[in-house]
Amino acid sequence: MKKNISKTMYSEWVLRNSLYWMSAVTRWKLDENDQNWLVSFELWNDEVEFEFERLLNDYKLREKVQAHTGQVRSSIIDNVLRSIDSRLAE
């Protein structure tokens, strides 16, 4: 089964993370053209389709959360590392 997935709908990060977890379900191959990701699955049925759609949705949501929280998380990490550095310098 071959699926054409619009590059405007899903980023490479979303697609590759989803495909990573699909490796436990079926073998796949990824190609691309200018507008689409071209994914070929060795096995394709309702369960495989459901799992792939679930993973795409999950990673798309994660991508949105990261975009909104990335700066805050980076700030927290920087503060923690500065705190550890100052304690080690004492």
mmCIF file of C-alpha atoms in Angstrom:
data_model
loop_
_atom_site.group_PDB
_atom_site.id
_atom_site.type_symbol
_atom_site.label_atom_id
_atom_site.label_comp_id
_atom_site.label_asym_id
_atom_site.label_seq_id
_atom_site.Cartn_x
_atom_site.Cartn_y
_atom_site.Cartn_z
ATOM 1 C CA MET A 1 0.000 0.000 0.000
ATOM 2 C CA LYS A 2 1.287 3.444 -0.920
ATOM 3 C CA LYS A 3 0.114 6.646 0.795
ATOM 4 C CA ASN A 4 0.700 10.150 -0.460
ATOM 5 C CA ILE A 5 0.817 12.554 2.451
ATOM 6 C CA SER A 6 0.858 16.275 1.844
ATOM 7 C CA LYS A 7 3.958 18.048 3.125
ATOM 8 C CA THR A 8 1.734 20.974 4.089
ATOM 9 C CA MET A 9 -0.283 18.697 6.414
ATOM 10 C CA TYR A 10 2.590 16.910 8.199
ATOM 11 C CA SER A 11 6.177 17.957 8.819
ATOM 12 C CA GLU A 12 9.094 15.616 8.297
ATOM 13 C CA TRP A 13 9.496 15.436 12.097
ATOM 14 C CA VAL A 14 5.893 14.267 12.531
ATOM 15 C CA LEU A 15 6.135 11.732 9.731
ATOM 16 C CA ARG A 16 9.498 10.246 10.740
ATOM 17 C CA ASN A 17 8.506 9.899 14.392
ATOM 18 C CA SER A 18 5.266 8.189 13.357
ATOM 19 C CA LEU A 19 7.092 5.854 10.983
ATOM 20 C CA TYR A 20 9.625 4.978 13.664
ATOM 21 C CA TRP A 21 6.833 3.480 15.776
ATOM 22 C CA MET A 22 5.224 1.874 12.717
ATOM 23 C CA SER A 23 8.333 -0.295 12.390
ATOM 24 C CA ALA A 24 6.914 -2.530 15.138
ATOM 25 C CA VAL A 25 3.746 -3.009 13.043
ATOM 26 C CA THR A 26 4.978 -3.310 9.461
ATOM 27 C CA ARG A 27 7.902 -2.546 7.184
ATOM 28 C CA TRP A 28 7.755 0.764 5.349
ATOM 29 C CA LYS A 29 9.676 2.878 2.855
ATOM 30 C CA LEU A 30 9.742 6.663 2.659
ATOM 31 C CA ASP A 31 10.229 8.726 -0.499
ATOM 32 C CA GLU A 32 9.197 12.243 -1.361
ATOM 33 C CA ASN A 33 8.425 14.584 -4.206
ATOM 34 C CA ASP A 34 7.988 18.354 -4.134
ATOM 35 C CA GLN A 35 4.517 18.285 -2.552
ATOM 36 C CA ASN A 36 4.124 14.896 -0.864
ATOM 37 C CA TRP A 37 5.678 12.309 1.388
ATOM 38 C CA LEU A 38 5.378 8.945 -0.375
ATOM 39 C CA VAL A 39 5.082 6.147 2.163
ATOM 40 C CA SER A 40 4.899 2.503 1.123
ATOM 41 C CA PHE A 41 3.772 -0.089 3.658
ATOM 42 C CA GLU A 42 4.498 -3.772 3.198
ATOM 43 C CA LEU A 43 1.359 -4.751 5.156
ATOM 44 C CA TRP A 44 -1.816 -2.669 5.026
ATOM 45 C CA ASN A 45 -5.146 -3.307 6.749
ATOM 46 C CA ASP A 46 -7.587 -1.421 9.002
ATOM 47 C CA GLU A 47 -5.423 -1.916 12.109
ATOM 48 C CA VAL A 48 -2.278 -0.648 10.361
ATOM 49 C CA GLU A 49 -4.166 2.347 8.985
ATOM 50 C CA PHE A 50 -5.652 3.148 12.409
ATOM 51 C CA GLU A 51 -2.243 2.946 14.091
ATOM 52 C CA PHE A 52 -0.577 5.138 11.456
ATOM 53 C CA GLU A 53 -3.333 7.770 11.656
ATOM 54 C CA ARG A 54 -3.173 7.660 15.478
ATOM 55 C CA LEU A 55 0.610 8.229 15.437
ATOM 56 C CA LEU A 56 0.363 11.052 12.893
ATOM 57 C CA ASN A 57 -2.230 12.772 15.069
ATOM 58 C CA ASP A 58 -0.201 12.191 18.235
ATOM 59 C CA TYR A 59 3.024 13.619 16.817
ATOM 60 C CA LYS A 60 1.227 16.545 15.196
ATOM 61 C CA LEU A 61 -0.153 17.471 18.624
ATOM 62 C CA ARG A 62 3.301 17.033 20.193
ATOM 63 C CA GLU A 63 4.758 19.348 17.538
ATOM 64 C CA LYS A 64 2.167 22.018 18.379
ATOM 65 C CA VAL A 65 2.832 21.708 22.114
ATOM 66 C CA GLN A 66 6.587 21.976 21.544
ATOM 67 C CA ALA A 67 6.106 25.101 19.444
ATOM 68 C CA HIS A 68 4.156 26.737 22.279
ATOM 69 C CA THR A 69 6.335 25.557 25.179
ATOM 70 C CA GLY A 70 9.815 25.367 23.672
ATOM 71 C CA GLN A 71 10.976 28.751 24.938
ATOM 72 C CA VAL A 72 9.665 28.085 28.460
ATOM 73 C CA ARG A 73 11.311 24.647 28.589
ATOM 74 C CA SER A 74 14.593 26.107 27.306
ATOM 75 C CA SER A 75 14.458 28.803 29.981
ATOM 76 C CA ILE A 76 13.832 26.221 32.729
ATOM 77 C CA ILE A 77 16.735 24.067 31.500
ATOM 78 C CA ASP A 78 19.057 27.097 31.350
ATOM 79 C CA ASN A 79 18.133 28.098 34.925
ATOM 80 C CA VAL A 80 18.656 24.577 36.253
ATOM 81 C CA LEU A 81 22.039 24.277 34.528
ATOM 82 C CA ARG A 82 23.115 27.707 35.856
ATOM 83 C CA SER A 83 22.059 26.645 39.351
ATOM 84 C CA ILE A 84 24.044 23.405 39.120
ATOM 85 C CA ASP A 85 27.052 25.263 37.720
ATOM 86 C CA SER A 86 27.004 27.807 40.561
ATOM 87 C CA ARG A 87 26.699 25.041 43.184
ATOM 88 C CA LEU A 88 29.647 23.184 41.661
ATOM 89 C CA ALA A 89 31.697 26.392 41.663
ATOM 90 C CA GLU A 90 31.246 26.849 45.444
#
